[in-house]
Short mmCIF file of C-alpha atoms and ligand atoms in Angstrom, two decimals:
data_model
loop_
_atom_site.label_atom_id
_atom_site.label_comp_id
_atom_site.label_asym_id
_atom_site.label_seq_id
_atom_site.Cartn_x
_atom_site.Cartn_y
_atom_site.Cartn_z
CA MET A 29 26.86 -7.25 6.80
CA SER A 30 29.76 -5.82 4.87
CA TYR A 31 29.74 -5.45 1.12
CA LEU A 32 33.24 -5.57 -0.34
CA ILE A 33 34.47 -5.57 -3.90
CA LYS A 34 37.60 -7.67 -4.34
CA GLY A 35 40.14 -5.92 -6.49
CA GLU A 36 43.59 -7.07 -7.63
CA THR A 37 45.37 -4.79 -5.21
CA ALA A 38 42.87 -4.28 -2.41
CA ASP A 39 39.39 -4.73 -1.05
CA TRP A 40 37.11 -1.81 -1.88
CA GLU A 41 34.06 -0.52 -0.08
CA LEU A 42 31.07 1.36 -1.38
CA VAL A 43 29.99 4.85 -0.45
CA ILE A 44 26.43 5.66 -1.44
CA GLY A 45 24.41 8.85 -1.03
CA LEU A 46 20.88 9.30 -2.34
CA GLU A 47 18.89 12.27 -3.52
CA ILE A 48 15.23 11.37 -3.68
CA HIS A 49 12.82 13.58 -5.57
CA ALA A 50 9.35 13.10 -4.13
CA GLN A 51 6.35 14.76 -5.72
CA VAL A 52 4.19 16.44 -3.11
CA ILE A 53 0.55 15.38 -2.91
CA SER A 54 -1.25 18.63 -3.62
CA ASN A 55 -4.14 19.54 -5.89
CA SER A 56 -2.29 22.49 -7.35
CA LYS A 57 1.28 23.41 -8.24
CA LEU A 58 3.92 25.06 -6.05
CA PHE A 59 3.54 28.58 -7.47
CA SER A 60 0.33 28.47 -9.53
CA GLY A 61 -3.26 27.24 -9.31
CA SER A 62 -2.86 24.67 -12.12
CA ALA A 63 -3.92 21.10 -11.42
CA THR A 64 -1.33 18.38 -10.83
CA ALA A 65 -3.38 15.30 -11.81
CA PHE A 66 -1.37 12.59 -13.57
CA GLY A 67 -2.29 11.45 -17.07
CA ALA A 68 -4.12 14.57 -18.33
CA ALA A 69 -3.97 15.63 -22.00
CA PRO A 70 -0.61 17.31 -22.78
CA ASN A 71 -0.41 21.01 -21.87
CA SER A 72 -3.90 21.07 -20.36
CA HIS A 73 -2.64 21.97 -16.86
CA VAL A 74 -0.48 24.96 -17.68
CA SER A 75 -1.06 28.46 -16.36
CA LEU A 76 0.73 31.56 -17.57
CA VAL A 77 3.06 31.24 -14.57
CA ASP A 78 3.98 27.64 -15.49
CA ALA A 79 4.62 28.69 -19.09
CA ALA A 80 6.88 31.51 -17.79
CA MET A 81 5.14 34.30 -19.63
CA PRO A 82 6.99 37.58 -19.02
CA GLY A 83 5.77 39.49 -16.00
CA MET A 84 3.99 36.57 -14.36
CA LEU A 85 4.58 36.28 -10.63
CA PRO A 86 4.76 33.09 -8.57
CA VAL A 87 2.50 32.77 -5.52
CA ILE A 88 3.50 30.21 -2.91
CA ASN A 89 1.11 27.32 -2.21
CA LYS A 90 0.79 27.08 1.58
CA HIS A 91 -0.32 23.45 1.45
CA CYS A 92 3.01 22.48 -0.16
CA ILE A 93 4.88 24.09 2.72
CA GLU A 94 2.77 22.15 5.23
CA GLN A 95 3.53 18.95 3.36
CA ALA A 96 7.28 19.62 3.39
CA VAL A 97 7.24 20.39 7.13
CA LYS A 98 5.21 17.26 7.82
CA THR A 99 7.71 15.17 5.87
CA GLY A 100 10.59 16.81 7.75
CA LEU A 101 8.97 15.87 11.06
CA GLY A 102 8.48 12.31 9.78
CA LEU A 103 12.21 12.14 9.02
CA ASN A 104 13.08 13.24 12.58
CA ALA A 105 14.57 16.37 11.09
CA GLN A 106 15.21 19.96 12.07
CA ILE A 107 12.56 22.31 10.67
CA ASN A 108 14.10 25.65 9.73
CA LEU A 109 11.99 28.66 10.65
CA HIS A 110 13.72 30.69 7.95
CA SER A 111 14.14 29.35 4.41
CA VAL A 112 14.73 30.94 1.03
CA PHE A 113 13.77 30.14 -2.55
CA GLU A 114 16.59 30.61 -5.03
CA ARG A 115 16.91 30.46 -8.78
CA LYS A 116 18.99 27.58 -10.10
CA ASN A 117 19.92 28.65 -13.60
CA TYR A 118 20.18 26.22 -16.44
CA PHE A 119 18.77 25.66 -19.88
CA TYR A 120 16.40 22.82 -20.55
CA ALA A 121 13.96 22.87 -23.44
CA ASP A 122 11.19 21.85 -21.05
CA LEU A 123 12.04 24.51 -18.46
CA PRO A 124 10.68 27.71 -20.02
CA GLN A 125 11.83 30.01 -17.20
CA GLY A 126 15.47 29.20 -17.86
CA TYR A 127 15.85 28.51 -14.15
CA GLN A 128 14.33 26.22 -11.57
CA ILE A 129 13.01 27.78 -8.37
CA SER A 130 14.63 25.68 -5.67
CA GLN A 131 16.23 26.10 -2.26
CA PHE A 132 19.97 26.15 -1.77
CA LEU A 133 21.65 27.84 1.19
CA HIS A 134 18.54 27.86 3.37
CA PRO A 135 16.41 24.73 2.89
CA ILE A 136 13.14 24.34 4.77
CA VAL A 137 14.31 21.14 6.49
CA GLY A 138 17.78 20.42 7.88
CA GLU A 139 19.50 17.43 9.50
CA GLY A 140 17.44 14.32 10.23
CA LYS A 141 17.85 10.58 10.50
CA LEU A 142 16.30 7.39 9.28
CA VAL A 143 16.44 3.99 10.97
CA LEU A 144 16.81 0.96 8.70
CA ASP A 145 15.91 -2.54 9.88
CA MET A 146 18.01 -4.82 7.73
CA GLU A 147 16.91 -8.33 6.77
CA ASP A 148 19.67 -9.92 8.85
CA GLY A 149 18.24 -8.23 11.95
CA SER A 150 20.86 -5.48 12.14
CA VAL A 151 19.83 -1.84 12.50
CA ARG A 152 21.43 1.03 10.57
CA GLU A 153 20.98 4.73 11.10
CA ILE A 154 21.38 6.91 8.01
CA GLY A 155 21.77 10.66 8.33
CA ILE A 156 19.64 13.00 6.27
CA GLU A 157 21.39 16.19 5.26
CA ARG A 158 18.38 18.24 4.18
CA LEU A 159 15.03 18.39 2.48
CA HIS A 160 14.34 21.28 0.17
CA MET A 161 11.39 22.30 -1.96
CA GLU A 162 11.62 22.97 -5.67
CA GLN A 163 9.54 22.95 -8.83
CA ASP A 164 9.61 20.17 -11.39
CA ALA A 165 10.38 20.77 -15.07
CA GLY A 166 8.15 19.77 -17.99
CA LYS A 167 8.64 16.71 -20.16
CA SER A 168 10.28 16.42 -23.59
CA ILE A 169 8.80 13.77 -25.85
CA HIS A 170 11.17 12.45 -28.50
CA ASP A 171 9.35 9.43 -29.87
CA LYS A 172 6.27 10.93 -31.55
CA ASP A 173 7.96 12.35 -34.62
CA PRO A 174 11.21 11.56 -36.44
CA ARG A 175 12.38 15.16 -36.58
CA ARG A 176 10.60 17.11 -33.88
CA THR A 177 10.53 17.04 -30.11
CA PHE A 178 7.27 17.78 -28.32
CA ILE A 179 7.01 19.43 -24.97
CA ASP A 180 4.39 18.79 -22.30
CA LEU A 181 4.37 21.39 -19.52
CA ASN A 182 1.76 19.70 -17.31
CA ARG A 183 4.46 18.74 -14.84
CA ALA A 184 6.23 22.10 -14.98
CA GLY A 185 5.89 23.81 -11.61
CA VAL A 186 4.66 20.77 -9.68
CA CYS A 187 6.12 20.78 -6.14
CA LEU A 188 8.95 18.37 -5.40
CA MET A 189 10.71 17.62 -2.16
CA GLU A 190 14.34 16.74 -2.67
CA ILE A 191 15.50 14.58 0.22
CA VAL A 192 19.28 14.37 0.41
CA SER A 193 21.01 11.72 2.51
CA HIS A 194 24.52 11.79 3.84
CA PRO A 195 26.84 9.38 1.97
CA GLU A 196 26.44 6.77 4.68
CA MET A 197 25.11 3.72 2.89
CA ARG A 198 27.55 0.91 2.24
CA SER A 199 25.70 -1.67 0.17
CA PRO A 200 22.98 -1.93 -2.48
CA GLU A 201 20.75 -3.55 0.18
CA GLU A 202 21.09 -0.56 2.49
CA ALA A 203 20.26 1.83 -0.34
CA GLY A 204 17.22 -0.31 -1.19
CA ALA A 205 16.09 -0.37 2.44
CA TYR A 206 16.56 3.41 2.65
CA VAL A 207 14.36 4.13 -0.36
CA ARG A 208 11.70 1.72 0.87
CA LYS A 209 11.73 3.39 4.28
CA VAL A 210 11.42 6.90 2.84
CA ARG A 211 8.60 5.68 0.62
CA SER A 212 6.85 4.05 3.56
CA ILE A 213 7.08 7.24 5.64
CA VAL A 214 5.82 9.62 2.94
CA ARG A 215 2.94 7.24 2.24
CA TYR A 216 1.99 7.11 5.91
CA LEU A 217 2.14 10.90 5.99
CA GLU A 218 0.26 11.22 2.69
CA THR A 219 2.77 13.78 1.51
CA CYS A 220 3.82 11.77 -1.60
CA ASP A 221 2.22 8.69 -3.14
CA GLY A 222 5.66 7.07 -3.56
CA ASN A 223 4.69 5.71 -6.94
CA MET A 224 8.05 5.17 -8.65
CA GLU A 225 6.60 3.77 -11.90
CA GLU A 226 4.66 6.98 -12.52
CA GLY A 227 7.72 9.01 -11.62
CA SER A 228 6.27 10.63 -8.49
CA MET A 229 9.31 9.34 -6.62
CA ARG A 230 12.72 8.92 -8.25
CA ALA A 231 16.25 8.58 -6.99
CA ASP A 232 19.57 10.09 -8.05
CA VAL A 233 22.25 7.73 -6.85
CA ASN A 234 25.71 9.00 -5.89
CA VAL A 235 28.27 6.22 -5.83
CA SER A 236 31.97 6.18 -5.13
CA VAL A 237 34.38 3.49 -3.95
CA ARG A 238 37.42 3.59 -1.71
CA LYS A 239 39.96 1.15 -0.38
CA VAL A 240 39.01 -0.33 2.95
CA GLY A 241 40.66 1.85 5.58
CA GLU A 242 40.66 5.06 3.54
CA THR A 243 38.78 7.91 5.16
CA ASP A 244 38.65 10.42 2.30
CA LEU A 245 35.97 10.13 -0.35
CA ARG A 246 37.01 9.48 -3.92
CA THR A 247 35.29 10.96 -6.98
CA ARG A 248 31.63 9.98 -7.24
CA THR A 249 29.29 9.56 -10.15
CA GLU A 250 25.61 10.39 -10.09
CA THR A 251 23.16 8.06 -11.79
CA LYS A 252 20.02 10.05 -12.54
CA ASN A 253 16.30 9.38 -12.21
CA VAL A 254 16.27 5.71 -11.33
CA ASN A 255 12.63 4.72 -11.05
CA SER A 256 12.60 1.43 -9.15
CA VAL A 257 14.36 0.02 -6.11
CA ARG A 258 15.53 -3.01 -8.04
CA PHE A 259 17.03 -0.90 -10.86
CA MET A 260 18.74 1.30 -8.30
CA MET A 261 20.39 -1.70 -6.65
CA GLN A 262 21.51 -2.99 -10.04
CA ALA A 263 22.89 0.43 -10.98
CA ILE A 264 24.88 0.58 -7.74
CA GLU A 265 26.37 -2.87 -8.23
CA TYR A 266 27.34 -2.03 -11.78
CA GLU A 267 28.90 1.31 -10.82
CA ALA A 268 30.83 -0.23 -7.93
CA GLN A 269 32.39 -2.85 -10.18
CA ARG A 270 33.11 -0.36 -12.96
CA GLN A 271 34.77 2.18 -10.67
CA VAL A 272 36.97 -0.42 -8.99
CA GLU A 273 38.15 -1.55 -12.41
CA VAL A 274 38.91 2.05 -13.42
CA TRP A 275 40.98 2.71 -10.28
CA GLU A 276 42.72 -0.64 -10.37
CA SER A 277 43.81 -0.18 -13.96
CA GLY A 278 45.52 3.09 -13.02
CA GLY A 279 42.77 5.39 -14.28
CA ALA A 280 40.60 7.90 -12.47
CA VAL A 281 36.82 8.00 -12.15
CA ASP A 282 35.34 11.13 -13.74
CA GLN A 283 32.78 13.20 -11.90
CA GLU A 284 29.86 12.77 -14.23
CA THR A 285 26.16 12.22 -14.56
CA ARG A 286 25.22 8.76 -15.77
CA LEU A 287 22.08 6.98 -16.94
CA PHE A 288 20.99 3.46 -16.01
CA ASP A 289 19.78 1.25 -18.84
CA PRO A 290 17.43 -1.42 -17.40
CA ASP A 291 17.76 -3.57 -20.53
CA SER A 292 21.53 -4.01 -20.30
CA GLY A 293 21.81 -3.52 -16.53
CA GLU A 294 24.60 -0.98 -17.19
CA THR A 295 25.11 2.70 -16.57
CA ARG A 296 26.57 4.99 -19.20
CA ALA A 297 27.97 8.50 -19.19
CA MET A 298 25.47 11.26 -20.00
CA ARG A 299 27.34 14.48 -19.29
CA SER A 300 30.13 15.76 -17.11
CA LYS A 301 28.67 16.76 -13.78
CA GLU A 302 28.17 20.43 -13.02
CA TYR A 303 29.33 21.93 -9.76
CA ALA A 304 26.96 23.95 -7.58
CA HIS A 305 28.64 27.24 -8.59
CA ASP A 306 27.82 26.56 -12.26
CA TYR A 307 24.14 27.18 -11.54
CA ARG A 308 24.66 30.77 -10.34
CA TYR A 309 22.13 30.39 -7.55
CA PHE A 310 20.65 33.62 -6.21
CA PRO A 311 17.60 34.40 -4.07
CA ASP A 312 14.48 34.70 -6.21
CA PRO A 313 13.51 38.39 -6.11
CA ASP A 314 9.86 37.48 -6.81
CA LEU A 315 9.53 35.48 -3.60
CA LEU A 316 9.94 36.51 0.02
CA PRO A 317 11.79 34.19 2.38
CA ILE A 318 9.52 31.73 4.20
CA GLU A 319 9.24 32.59 7.89
CA LEU A 320 7.54 29.85 9.90
CA THR A 321 6.30 30.12 13.47
CA GLU A 322 6.62 27.43 16.13
CA ALA A 323 2.82 27.44 16.38
CA PHE A 324 2.53 26.56 12.67
CA ILE A 325 4.91 23.63 13.13
CA ASP A 326 3.21 22.47 16.33
CA ALA A 327 -0.16 22.42 14.57
CA ILE A 328 1.31 20.09 11.95
CA ARG A 329 3.02 17.97 14.58
CA GLU A 330 -0.32 17.40 16.25
CA GLN A 331 -1.77 15.91 13.07
CA MET A 332 1.07 13.43 12.58
CA PRO A 333 -0.13 9.84 12.22
CA GLU A 334 1.58 6.94 13.97
CA LEU A 335 4.62 6.20 11.77
CA PRO A 336 6.04 2.76 10.88
CA ASP A 337 8.77 2.75 13.56
CA GLN A 338 6.29 3.61 16.33
CA LYS A 339 3.75 1.14 15.01
CA LYS A 340 6.36 -1.60 14.92
CA LYS A 341 7.28 -0.95 18.55
CA ARG A 342 3.62 -1.02 19.56
CA PHE A 343 2.97 -4.29 17.71
CA MET A 344 5.93 -5.87 19.51
CA ARG A 345 5.16 -4.40 22.94
CA ASP A 346 1.35 -4.64 23.07
CA LEU A 347 0.64 -7.54 20.74
CA GLY A 348 3.72 -9.67 21.39
CA LEU A 349 4.74 -9.91 17.73
CA SER A 350 8.28 -10.78 16.71
CA ALA A 351 10.45 -8.02 15.25
CA TYR A 352 10.28 -9.70 11.87
CA ASP A 353 6.49 -10.02 11.80
CA ALA A 354 6.00 -6.47 13.04
CA ASP A 355 8.41 -5.15 10.42
CA VAL A 356 6.64 -6.93 7.58
CA LEU A 357 3.24 -5.70 8.74
CA VAL A 358 4.09 -2.01 9.16
CA GLY A 359 5.86 -1.49 5.81
CA GLU A 360 2.67 -0.32 4.12
CA ARG A 361 0.02 1.57 6.00
CA GLU A 362 -2.76 -0.40 4.28
CA THR A 363 -1.25 -3.70 5.43
CA ALA A 364 -0.92 -2.49 9.01
CA ASP A 365 -4.53 -1.24 9.01
CA TYR A 366 -5.73 -4.56 7.58
CA PHE A 367 -3.81 -6.54 10.17
CA GLU A 368 -5.19 -4.44 13.02
CA VAL A 369 -8.76 -5.19 11.97
CA VAL A 370 -7.98 -8.93 11.85
CA ALA A 371 -6.17 -8.88 15.19
CA GLN A 372 -8.75 -6.75 17.00
CA GLY A 373 -9.93 -8.77 20.02
CA ARG A 374 -8.21 -11.92 18.76
CA ASP A 375 -4.93 -13.82 19.10
CA ALA A 376 -2.53 -11.32 17.46
CA LYS A 377 0.16 -13.89 16.66
CA ALA A 378 -2.36 -16.12 14.88
CA ALA A 379 -3.64 -13.05 13.01
CA ALA A 380 -0.08 -12.13 11.97
CA ASN A 381 0.56 -15.68 10.77
CA TRP A 382 -2.56 -15.75 8.65
CA VAL A 383 -1.86 -12.36 7.11
CA ILE A 384 1.84 -12.95 6.45
CA SER A 385 1.85 -16.61 5.38
CA ASN A 386 -1.55 -17.34 3.91
CA LEU A 387 -2.84 -14.01 2.69
CA PHE A 388 0.47 -12.59 1.38
CA GLY A 389 1.21 -15.91 -0.32
CA ALA A 390 -2.16 -15.95 -2.08
CA LEU A 391 -1.94 -12.27 -3.03
CA LYS A 392 1.51 -12.74 -4.49
CA ALA A 393 0.44 -15.74 -6.54
CA ALA A 394 -2.55 -13.78 -7.85
CA GLU A 395 -0.42 -10.67 -8.47
CA LYS A 396 -2.67 -8.57 -6.26
CA ASP A 397 -1.94 -6.32 -3.33
CA ILE A 398 -3.66 -5.79 -0.01
CA THR A 399 -5.92 -3.04 -1.33
CA SER A 400 -7.35 -5.42 -3.94
CA SER A 401 -7.51 -8.46 -1.65
CA PRO A 402 -10.59 -10.61 -2.35
CA VAL A 403 -10.55 -11.55 1.35
CA SER A 404 -11.60 -8.65 3.53
CA ALA A 405 -10.04 -8.13 6.96
CA GLU A 406 -13.46 -8.70 8.57
CA HIS A 407 -13.82 -12.07 6.82
CA LEU A 408 -10.32 -13.19 7.75
CA GLY A 409 -11.06 -12.24 11.35
CA ARG A 410 -14.22 -14.36 11.25
CA LEU A 411 -12.20 -17.30 9.92
CA LEU A 412 -9.90 -16.98 12.93
CA ASP A 413 -12.97 -17.02 15.20
CA LEU A 414 -14.17 -20.24 13.57
CA ILE A 415 -10.80 -21.85 14.37
CA ALA A 416 -10.67 -20.43 17.88
CA ASP A 417 -14.11 -21.73 18.89
CA ASP A 418 -13.42 -25.16 17.32
CA THR A 419 -16.08 -24.82 14.63
CA ILE A 420 -13.41 -25.88 12.12
CA SER A 421 -9.90 -27.28 12.43
CA GLY A 422 -6.80 -25.42 11.26
CA ARG A 423 -6.56 -27.92 8.43
CA ILE A 424 -10.08 -27.23 7.15
CA ALA A 425 -9.50 -23.50 7.62
CA LYS A 426 -6.89 -23.60 4.85
CA ASP A 427 -9.50 -25.01 2.45
CA VAL A 428 -12.05 -22.43 3.56
CA PHE A 429 -9.48 -19.69 3.01
CA GLU A 430 -8.90 -20.88 -0.55
CA ILE A 431 -12.62 -20.62 -1.27
CA MET A 432 -12.75 -17.20 0.38
CA PHE A 433 -9.88 -16.01 -1.80
CA ALA A 434 -11.52 -17.34 -4.96
CA THR A 435 -15.06 -16.10 -4.23
CA GLY A 436 -14.80 -13.29 -1.68
CA GLN A 437 -17.41 -15.12 0.43
CA ASP A 438 -17.93 -14.96 4.18
CA PRO A 439 -16.27 -17.99 5.86
CA VAL A 440 -19.30 -18.58 8.09
CA LEU A 441 -21.40 -19.04 4.96
CA ILE A 442 -18.84 -21.32 3.32
CA VAL A 443 -18.62 -23.58 6.37
CA GLU A 444 -22.42 -23.89 6.55
CA GLU A 445 -22.98 -24.41 2.83
CA LYS A 446 -20.24 -27.00 2.42
CA GLY A 447 -20.98 -28.73 5.73
CA LEU A 448 -17.44 -28.27 6.99
CA ARG A 449 -18.36 -27.83 10.62
CA GLN A 450 -16.03 -29.89 12.78
CA ILE A 451 -17.57 -33.01 14.33
CA THR A 452 -17.53 -32.35 18.05
CA ASP A 453 -20.17 -34.94 18.77
CA THR A 454 -18.04 -37.48 20.67
CA GLY A 455 -20.42 -40.29 19.80
CA ALA A 456 -19.82 -39.86 16.07
CA ILE A 457 -16.07 -39.56 16.53
CA GLU A 458 -16.02 -42.60 18.81
CA ALA A 459 -17.84 -44.66 16.19
CA ALA A 460 -15.24 -43.69 13.59
CA VAL A 461 -12.41 -44.51 16.00
CA ASP A 462 -13.91 -47.93 16.86
CA GLN A 463 -14.36 -48.68 13.19
CA ALA A 464 -10.74 -47.80 12.42
CA ILE A 465 -9.46 -50.04 15.22
CA ALA A 466 -11.68 -52.93 14.14
CA ASP A 467 -10.52 -52.58 10.52
CA ASN A 468 -6.82 -52.53 11.43
CA PRO A 469 -6.09 -55.07 14.18
CA ASP A 470 -2.37 -55.35 13.33
CA GLN A 471 -1.74 -51.62 13.64
CA ALA A 472 -3.82 -51.54 16.81
CA GLU A 473 -1.54 -54.19 18.28
CA GLU A 474 1.53 -52.10 17.39
CA VAL A 475 0.13 -49.16 19.31
CA ARG A 476 -0.53 -51.37 22.30
CA GLN A 477 3.13 -52.49 22.10
CA GLY A 478 4.07 -48.82 22.54
CA ASN A 479 4.69 -47.65 18.95
CA ALA A 480 3.82 -43.97 19.18
CA LYS A 481 4.07 -43.45 15.42
CA ALA A 482 1.20 -45.81 14.83
CA ILE A 483 -1.11 -43.49 16.81
CA GLY A 484 -0.48 -40.79 14.25
CA TRP A 485 -1.33 -43.22 11.50
CA PHE A 486 -4.65 -43.98 13.20
CA VAL A 487 -5.45 -40.28 13.57
CA GLY A 488 -4.96 -39.99 9.81
CA GLN A 489 -7.35 -42.90 9.21
CA VAL A 490 -10.09 -41.38 11.34
CA MET A 491 -9.65 -37.93 9.78
CA GLN A 492 -9.99 -39.51 6.35
CA LYS A 493 -13.20 -41.29 7.34
CA THR A 494 -14.65 -38.00 8.59
CA GLN A 495 -13.43 -35.90 5.63
CA GLY A 496 -11.16 -34.03 8.01
CA LYS A 497 -14.06 -32.77 10.08
CA ALA A 498 -13.34 -34.65 13.31
CA ASN A 499 -11.67 -32.63 16.04
CA PRO A 500 -8.07 -33.93 15.96
CA GLN A 501 -7.56 -33.50 19.72
CA ALA A 502 -10.70 -35.56 20.44
CA VAL A 503 -9.59 -38.27 18.01
CA ASN A 504 -6.19 -38.42 19.61
CA LYS A 505 -7.56 -38.70 23.10
CA LEU A 506 -10.07 -41.43 22.20
CA LEU A 507 -7.40 -43.47 20.40
CA ARG A 508 -5.06 -43.23 23.37
CA ASP A 509 -7.81 -44.27 25.78
CA LYS A 510 -8.91 -47.21 23.69
CA LEU A 511 -5.44 -48.51 22.81
CA SER A 512 -3.76 -47.90 26.14
CA SER A 513 -3.95 -51.40 27.55
MN1 MN B 28 16.57 18.59 -7.52
#
């Protein structure tokens, strides 16, 4: 699955690296006791530490460290026993300290790797360079007043994990799959809610291009704060095309920070990109290095939930699901949990089919997700039981499902109330079969002459007479018996 950009002089390939900022799920901030709840009145969650009043001292939030370690373990990464908070100096109006407390030389998490299952069935492994902890800045609001900018410090000091990949992705699809996988893992771990629309997860996208066969990296640009997977893929495609055109026309790509505009689908230059040395990093004298013990890490390791990769393997191995079905079902923890309730003690493949085809289809059409599904997992399981014990046919089950989706009712109730129980009484089916044969002597003769298609036609006739409630296997067998000679 190679992604190439055709230039005038050569074919070009993409080199993509991602920095994901993920907001840690924690009731309070990284260095203060202020609340982190989203949507509060401006400046209502700001302590003296967050407002950077002189003489205030940061106090580390242990829970945030646990969350970062947990995420590191989920990314199959090295956990560093020794890590250091440093000051990253820069001026932002919404950063009252004049520096961001971050980690630089000694991050809490080192090298890791992520496995991507691509849609075409291929598997890609992407290296993770590091995960470090840092505080978020506040928010500047420019659209409330024609002349003034307002500042909301509620977000200032909230704990972020910055997850940095190696530049190993080669197409917009891979970058999309990478972000979705990171999001899936942090959601399973409950270390970040992964909500990109609310900004609790956002991606900085580093893109460069090079001629196929080149081994050195060319200059990259960084597109900041992209807040959806789709926008990120668009931004990458745009940047790839733009950079190839710059190089091909004899120019040079500038190292710069760019912004993606979702309306135009384009990126534009924001500022020339700083280099690490511009920030004058130095260890924060107000904070001691973090020294972790193996016992601390082991205790977190013991609480790790089953992650999507492991779950997928188990679904394939123990339940006999295809790689595709398993992959679709494990993407979101809620979906996997739902499926497991439906499949419990039942035919897992049938359960997977109903969840993936029927339920997902209906949810999508209704613009709902699994957590707001009108059909509970228990009810869907009961519907499968009704099919399995021949109370209803697969055909009728689809109608029952529609009613379940519209009303949230129990399928057992629907089948009773609407009289949809399959006719298993052979006498009643036989009467309908005899009637159909008597009514259609010509077609009956065709079957006797050996026209197999005509049998199907007769099945249809009988099903119609019984409003679809006759057991199709029984109908088929009776027809064959009666028309065999
Ligand atoms: Mn950062």
